[in-house]
Coordinates of C-alpha atoms and ligand atoms in Angstrom, one line a residue:
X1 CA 18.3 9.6 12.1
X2 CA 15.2 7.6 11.6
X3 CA 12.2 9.7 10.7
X4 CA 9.3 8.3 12.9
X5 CA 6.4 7.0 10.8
X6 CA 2.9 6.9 12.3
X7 CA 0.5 5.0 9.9
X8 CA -3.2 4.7 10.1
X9 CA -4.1 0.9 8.8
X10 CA -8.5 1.4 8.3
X11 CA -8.3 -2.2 7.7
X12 CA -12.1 -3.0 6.2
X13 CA -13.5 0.2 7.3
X14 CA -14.9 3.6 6.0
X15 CA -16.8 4.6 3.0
X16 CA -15.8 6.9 0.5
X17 CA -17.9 9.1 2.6
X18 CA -16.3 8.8 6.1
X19 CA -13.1 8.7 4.5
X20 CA -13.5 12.0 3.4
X21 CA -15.0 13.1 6.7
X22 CA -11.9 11.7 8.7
X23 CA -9.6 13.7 6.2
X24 CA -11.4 16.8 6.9
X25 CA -11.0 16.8 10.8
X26 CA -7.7 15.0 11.0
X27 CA -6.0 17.7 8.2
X28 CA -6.6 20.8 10.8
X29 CA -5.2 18.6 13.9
X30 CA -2.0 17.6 12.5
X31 CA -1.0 20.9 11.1
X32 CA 2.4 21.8 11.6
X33 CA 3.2 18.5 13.0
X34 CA 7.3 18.4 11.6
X35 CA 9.4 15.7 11.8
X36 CA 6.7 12.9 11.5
X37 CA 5.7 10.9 8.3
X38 CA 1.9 10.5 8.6
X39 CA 0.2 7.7 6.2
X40 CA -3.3 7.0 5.7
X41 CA -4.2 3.4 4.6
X42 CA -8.0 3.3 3.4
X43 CA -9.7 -0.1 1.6
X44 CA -8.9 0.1 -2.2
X45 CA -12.4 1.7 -2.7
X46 CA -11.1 4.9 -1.0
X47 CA -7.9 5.6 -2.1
X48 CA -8.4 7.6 -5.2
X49 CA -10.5 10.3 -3.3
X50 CA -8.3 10.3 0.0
X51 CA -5.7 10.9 -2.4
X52 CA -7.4 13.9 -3.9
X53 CA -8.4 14.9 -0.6
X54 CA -4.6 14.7 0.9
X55 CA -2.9 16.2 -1.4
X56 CA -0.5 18.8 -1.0
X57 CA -1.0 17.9 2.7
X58 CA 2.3 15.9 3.6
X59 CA 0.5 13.2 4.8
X60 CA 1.0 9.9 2.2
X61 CA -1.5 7.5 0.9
X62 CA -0.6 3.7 2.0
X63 CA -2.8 0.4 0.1
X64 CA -3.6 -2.4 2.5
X65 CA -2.3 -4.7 0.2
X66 CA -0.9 -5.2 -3.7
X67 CA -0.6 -8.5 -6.3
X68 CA 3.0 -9.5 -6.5
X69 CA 2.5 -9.4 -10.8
X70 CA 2.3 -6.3 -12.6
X71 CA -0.8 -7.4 -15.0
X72 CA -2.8 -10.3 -15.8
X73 CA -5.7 -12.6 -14.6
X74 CA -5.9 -12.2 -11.5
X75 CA -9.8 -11.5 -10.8
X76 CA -10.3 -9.3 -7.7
X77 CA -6.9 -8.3 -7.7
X78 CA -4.7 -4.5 -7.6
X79 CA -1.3 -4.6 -9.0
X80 CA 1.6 -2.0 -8.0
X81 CA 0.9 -0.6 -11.6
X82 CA -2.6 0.7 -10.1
X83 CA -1.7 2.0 -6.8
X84 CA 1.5 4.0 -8.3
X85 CA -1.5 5.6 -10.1
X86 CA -3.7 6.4 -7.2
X87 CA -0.6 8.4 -6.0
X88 CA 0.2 5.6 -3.2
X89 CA 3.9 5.7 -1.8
X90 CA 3.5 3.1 0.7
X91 CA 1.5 -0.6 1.0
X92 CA 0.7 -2.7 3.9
X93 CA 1.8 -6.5 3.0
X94 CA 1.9 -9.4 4.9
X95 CA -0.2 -8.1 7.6
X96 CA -1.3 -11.3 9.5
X97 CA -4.8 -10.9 8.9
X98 CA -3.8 -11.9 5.1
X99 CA -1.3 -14.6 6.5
X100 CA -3.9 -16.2 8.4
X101 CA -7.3 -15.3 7.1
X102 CA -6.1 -15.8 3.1
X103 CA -2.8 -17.8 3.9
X104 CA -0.4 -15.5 2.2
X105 CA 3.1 -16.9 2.9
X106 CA 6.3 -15.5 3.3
X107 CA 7.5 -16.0 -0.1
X108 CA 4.4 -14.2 -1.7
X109 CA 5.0 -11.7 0.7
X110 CA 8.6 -11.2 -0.6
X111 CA 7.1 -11.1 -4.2
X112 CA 4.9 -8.2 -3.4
X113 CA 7.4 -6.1 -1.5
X114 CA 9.7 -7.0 -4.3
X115 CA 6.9 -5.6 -7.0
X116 CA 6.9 -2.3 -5.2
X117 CA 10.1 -1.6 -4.7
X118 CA 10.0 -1.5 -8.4
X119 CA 7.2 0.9 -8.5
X120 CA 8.8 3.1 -6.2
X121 CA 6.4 1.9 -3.5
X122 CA 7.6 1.4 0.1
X123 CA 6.4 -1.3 1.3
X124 CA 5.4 -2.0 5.2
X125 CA 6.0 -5.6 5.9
X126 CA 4.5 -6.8 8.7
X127 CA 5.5 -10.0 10.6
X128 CA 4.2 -11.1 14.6
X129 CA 4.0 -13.8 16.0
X130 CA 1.0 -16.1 17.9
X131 CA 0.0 -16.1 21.4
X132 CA 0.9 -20.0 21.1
X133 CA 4.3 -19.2 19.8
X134 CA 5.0 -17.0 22.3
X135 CA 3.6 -18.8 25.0
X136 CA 5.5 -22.0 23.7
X137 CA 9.2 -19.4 23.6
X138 CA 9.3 -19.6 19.6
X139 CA 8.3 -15.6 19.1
X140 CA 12.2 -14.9 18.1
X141 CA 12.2 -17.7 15.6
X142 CA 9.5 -17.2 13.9
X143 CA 9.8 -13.5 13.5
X144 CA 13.1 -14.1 12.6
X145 CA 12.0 -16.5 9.5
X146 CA 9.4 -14.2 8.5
X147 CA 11.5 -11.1 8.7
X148 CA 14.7 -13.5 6.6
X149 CA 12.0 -14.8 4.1
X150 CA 9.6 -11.7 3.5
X151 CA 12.4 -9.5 2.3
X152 CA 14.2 -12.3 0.9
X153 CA 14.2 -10.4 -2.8
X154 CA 15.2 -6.7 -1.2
X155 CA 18.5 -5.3 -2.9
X156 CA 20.6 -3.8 -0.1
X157 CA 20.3 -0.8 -1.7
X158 CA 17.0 -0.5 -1.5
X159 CA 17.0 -1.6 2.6
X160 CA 16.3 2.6 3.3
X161 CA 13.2 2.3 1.2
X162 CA 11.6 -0.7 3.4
X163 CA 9.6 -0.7 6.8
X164 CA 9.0 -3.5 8.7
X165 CA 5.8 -3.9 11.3
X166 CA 6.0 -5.5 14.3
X167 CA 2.4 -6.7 14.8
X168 CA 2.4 -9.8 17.6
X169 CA -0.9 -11.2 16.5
X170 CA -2.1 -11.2 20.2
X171 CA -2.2 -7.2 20.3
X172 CA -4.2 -7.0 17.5
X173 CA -7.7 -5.7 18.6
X174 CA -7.7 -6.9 21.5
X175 CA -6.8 -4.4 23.8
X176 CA -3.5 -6.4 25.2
X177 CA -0.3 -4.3 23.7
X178 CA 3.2 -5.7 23.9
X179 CA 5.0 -3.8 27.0
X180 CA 7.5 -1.2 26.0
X181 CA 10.4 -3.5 27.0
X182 CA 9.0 -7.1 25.1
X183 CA 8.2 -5.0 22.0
X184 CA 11.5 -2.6 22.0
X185 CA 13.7 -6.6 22.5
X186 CA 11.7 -7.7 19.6
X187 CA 12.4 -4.3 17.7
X188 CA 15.9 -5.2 18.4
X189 CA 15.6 -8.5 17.5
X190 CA 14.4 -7.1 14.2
X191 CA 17.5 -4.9 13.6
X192 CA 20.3 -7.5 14.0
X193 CA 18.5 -9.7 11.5
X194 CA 18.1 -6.9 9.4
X195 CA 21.9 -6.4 9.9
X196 CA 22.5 -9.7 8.9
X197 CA 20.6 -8.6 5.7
X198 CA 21.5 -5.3 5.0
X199 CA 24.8 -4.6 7.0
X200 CA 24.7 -1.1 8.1
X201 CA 22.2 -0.5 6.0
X202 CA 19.8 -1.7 8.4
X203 CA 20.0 1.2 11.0
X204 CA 17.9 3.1 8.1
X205 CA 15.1 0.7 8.5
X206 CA 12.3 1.8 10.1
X207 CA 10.4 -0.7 12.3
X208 CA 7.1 0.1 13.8
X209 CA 5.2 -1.6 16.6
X210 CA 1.4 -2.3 15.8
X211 CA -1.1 -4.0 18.0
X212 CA -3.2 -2.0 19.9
X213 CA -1.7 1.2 20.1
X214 CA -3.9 4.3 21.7
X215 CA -2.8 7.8 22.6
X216 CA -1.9 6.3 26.2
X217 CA 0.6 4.0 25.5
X218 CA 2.3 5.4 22.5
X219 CA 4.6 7.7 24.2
X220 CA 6.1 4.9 26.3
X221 CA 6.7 2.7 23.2
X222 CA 8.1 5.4 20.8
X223 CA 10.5 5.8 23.8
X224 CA 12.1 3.0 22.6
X225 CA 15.3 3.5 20.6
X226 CA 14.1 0.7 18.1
X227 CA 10.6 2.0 17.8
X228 CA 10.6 3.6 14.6
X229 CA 6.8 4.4 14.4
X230 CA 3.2 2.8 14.8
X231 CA 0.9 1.0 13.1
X232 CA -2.4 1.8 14.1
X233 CA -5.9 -0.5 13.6
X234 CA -9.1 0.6 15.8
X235 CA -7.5 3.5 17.0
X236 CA -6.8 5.3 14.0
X237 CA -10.6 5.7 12.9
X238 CA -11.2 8.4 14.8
X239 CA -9.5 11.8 13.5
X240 CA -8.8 13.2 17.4
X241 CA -7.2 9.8 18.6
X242 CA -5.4 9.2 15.3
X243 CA -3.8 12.7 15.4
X244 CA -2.7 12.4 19.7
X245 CA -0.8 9.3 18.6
X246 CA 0.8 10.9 15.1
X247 CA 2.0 13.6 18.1
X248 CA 2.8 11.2 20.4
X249 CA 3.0 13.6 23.5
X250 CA 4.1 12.4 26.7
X251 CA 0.2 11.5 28.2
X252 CA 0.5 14.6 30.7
X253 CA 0.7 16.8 28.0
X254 CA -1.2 15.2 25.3
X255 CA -4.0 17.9 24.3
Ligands
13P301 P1 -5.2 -2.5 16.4 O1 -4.5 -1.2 16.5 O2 -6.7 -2.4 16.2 O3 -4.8 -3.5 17.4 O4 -4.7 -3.2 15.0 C1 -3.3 -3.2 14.7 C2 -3.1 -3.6 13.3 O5 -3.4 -4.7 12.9 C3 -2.6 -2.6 12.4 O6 -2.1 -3.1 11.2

């Protein structure tokens, strides 16, 4: 039984201030949610506060990102090291904002996943494919290599501790989500290379879909036997749409 994970990735957004503000409202709206994990990802400037202001909540503090080395010269950097001391149990890596915008490849993605694991961090490695490579019928492959690559240095025994994001880079921001049936074949898709991986061990694997998810679709694509969770951009800055997609209600009854 796969615990659904609903995770909230602020990307470059939110003071300190608003952080706190968000915590506030969302706090009261998701009480007595049960059977959900709910993670907050805030920019690095936030996290020590949301932490404070979370705790003894339930709901987890997530970075956005983390340095694949524990220490060193690295200017601008935040190592696992620092994040285990905010109090963070999970990290965003590889998201393709990173992979395209900083060109973060697979294998440094494996290196930081790798890192975290050994900080007791879970790490959510996202992987998604282009509009091109969709368009040109190479979304399978290439999610395939970056699923194979990114957790190339994952000890089966750690498989449990892992998520992996299904982001296709098209249904980021921009409205245009994956249908329930494309993303739930890709979710699949997912699994059977995680088999290949991991062996049984990958039915414990969490996958969530990202890419434009709002309170009205995220019923339809939880639906999914492979949907394991969401990972949430725009929508999750707001404390009243962020908590009607933790709930994921069917939309008839959504509050
Ligand atoms: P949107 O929900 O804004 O499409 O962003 C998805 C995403 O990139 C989450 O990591």
């Amino acid at each position: 039984m796969r615990v659904p994970l609903m995770a909230a990735n602020w990307k470059m957004h939110k003071t300190v201030g608003e952080a706190l503000a968000f915590v506030e409202a969302f706090l009261p709206r998701v009480r007595g949610v049960d059977g959900i994990e709910i993670v907050l990802a805030p920019p690095f400037t936030a996290l020590d506060r949301t932490g404070e202001a979370l705790a003894g909540s339930g709901v987890a503090l997530a970075a956005q990102d983390c340095h694949a080395e524990r220490f060193g010269a690295f200017t601008g950097e935040i190592s696992a090291t620092m994040l285990e001391d905010l109090g963070c149990t999970y990290a965003i890596v590889g998201h393709s904002e990173r992979r395209t915008l900083c060109g973060e490849t697979d294998t440094e993605v494996a290196g930081k996943a790798a890192t975290l694991l050994r900080h007791g961090i879970r790490p959510i490695v996202c992987v998604g494919e282009s509009l091109t490579e969709r368009e040109e019928g190479r979304a399978f492959d290439r999610v395939g290599e970056q699923v194979d690559k990114s957790l190339a240095s994952v000890p089966a025994d750690k498989a449990s501790e892992i998520v992996v994001a299904y982001e296709p880079i098209w249904a980021i921001g921009t409205g245009r989500t994956a249908s329930p049936a494309d993303a739930q074949e890709m979710h699949a898709f997912v699994r059977e290379c995680l088999a290949k991986r991991f062996g049984d061990g990958a039915h414990g694997v969490r996958i969530q879909y990202g890419g434009s998810v709002k309170p009205e679709n995220v019923y339809a694509l939880m639906a999914q036997p492979d949907i394991d969770g969401a990972l949430v951009g725009g929508a999750s800055l707001d404390p009243e749409s962020f908590a009607k997609i933790v709930c994921f209600a069917p939309p008839e009854e959504s509050p």
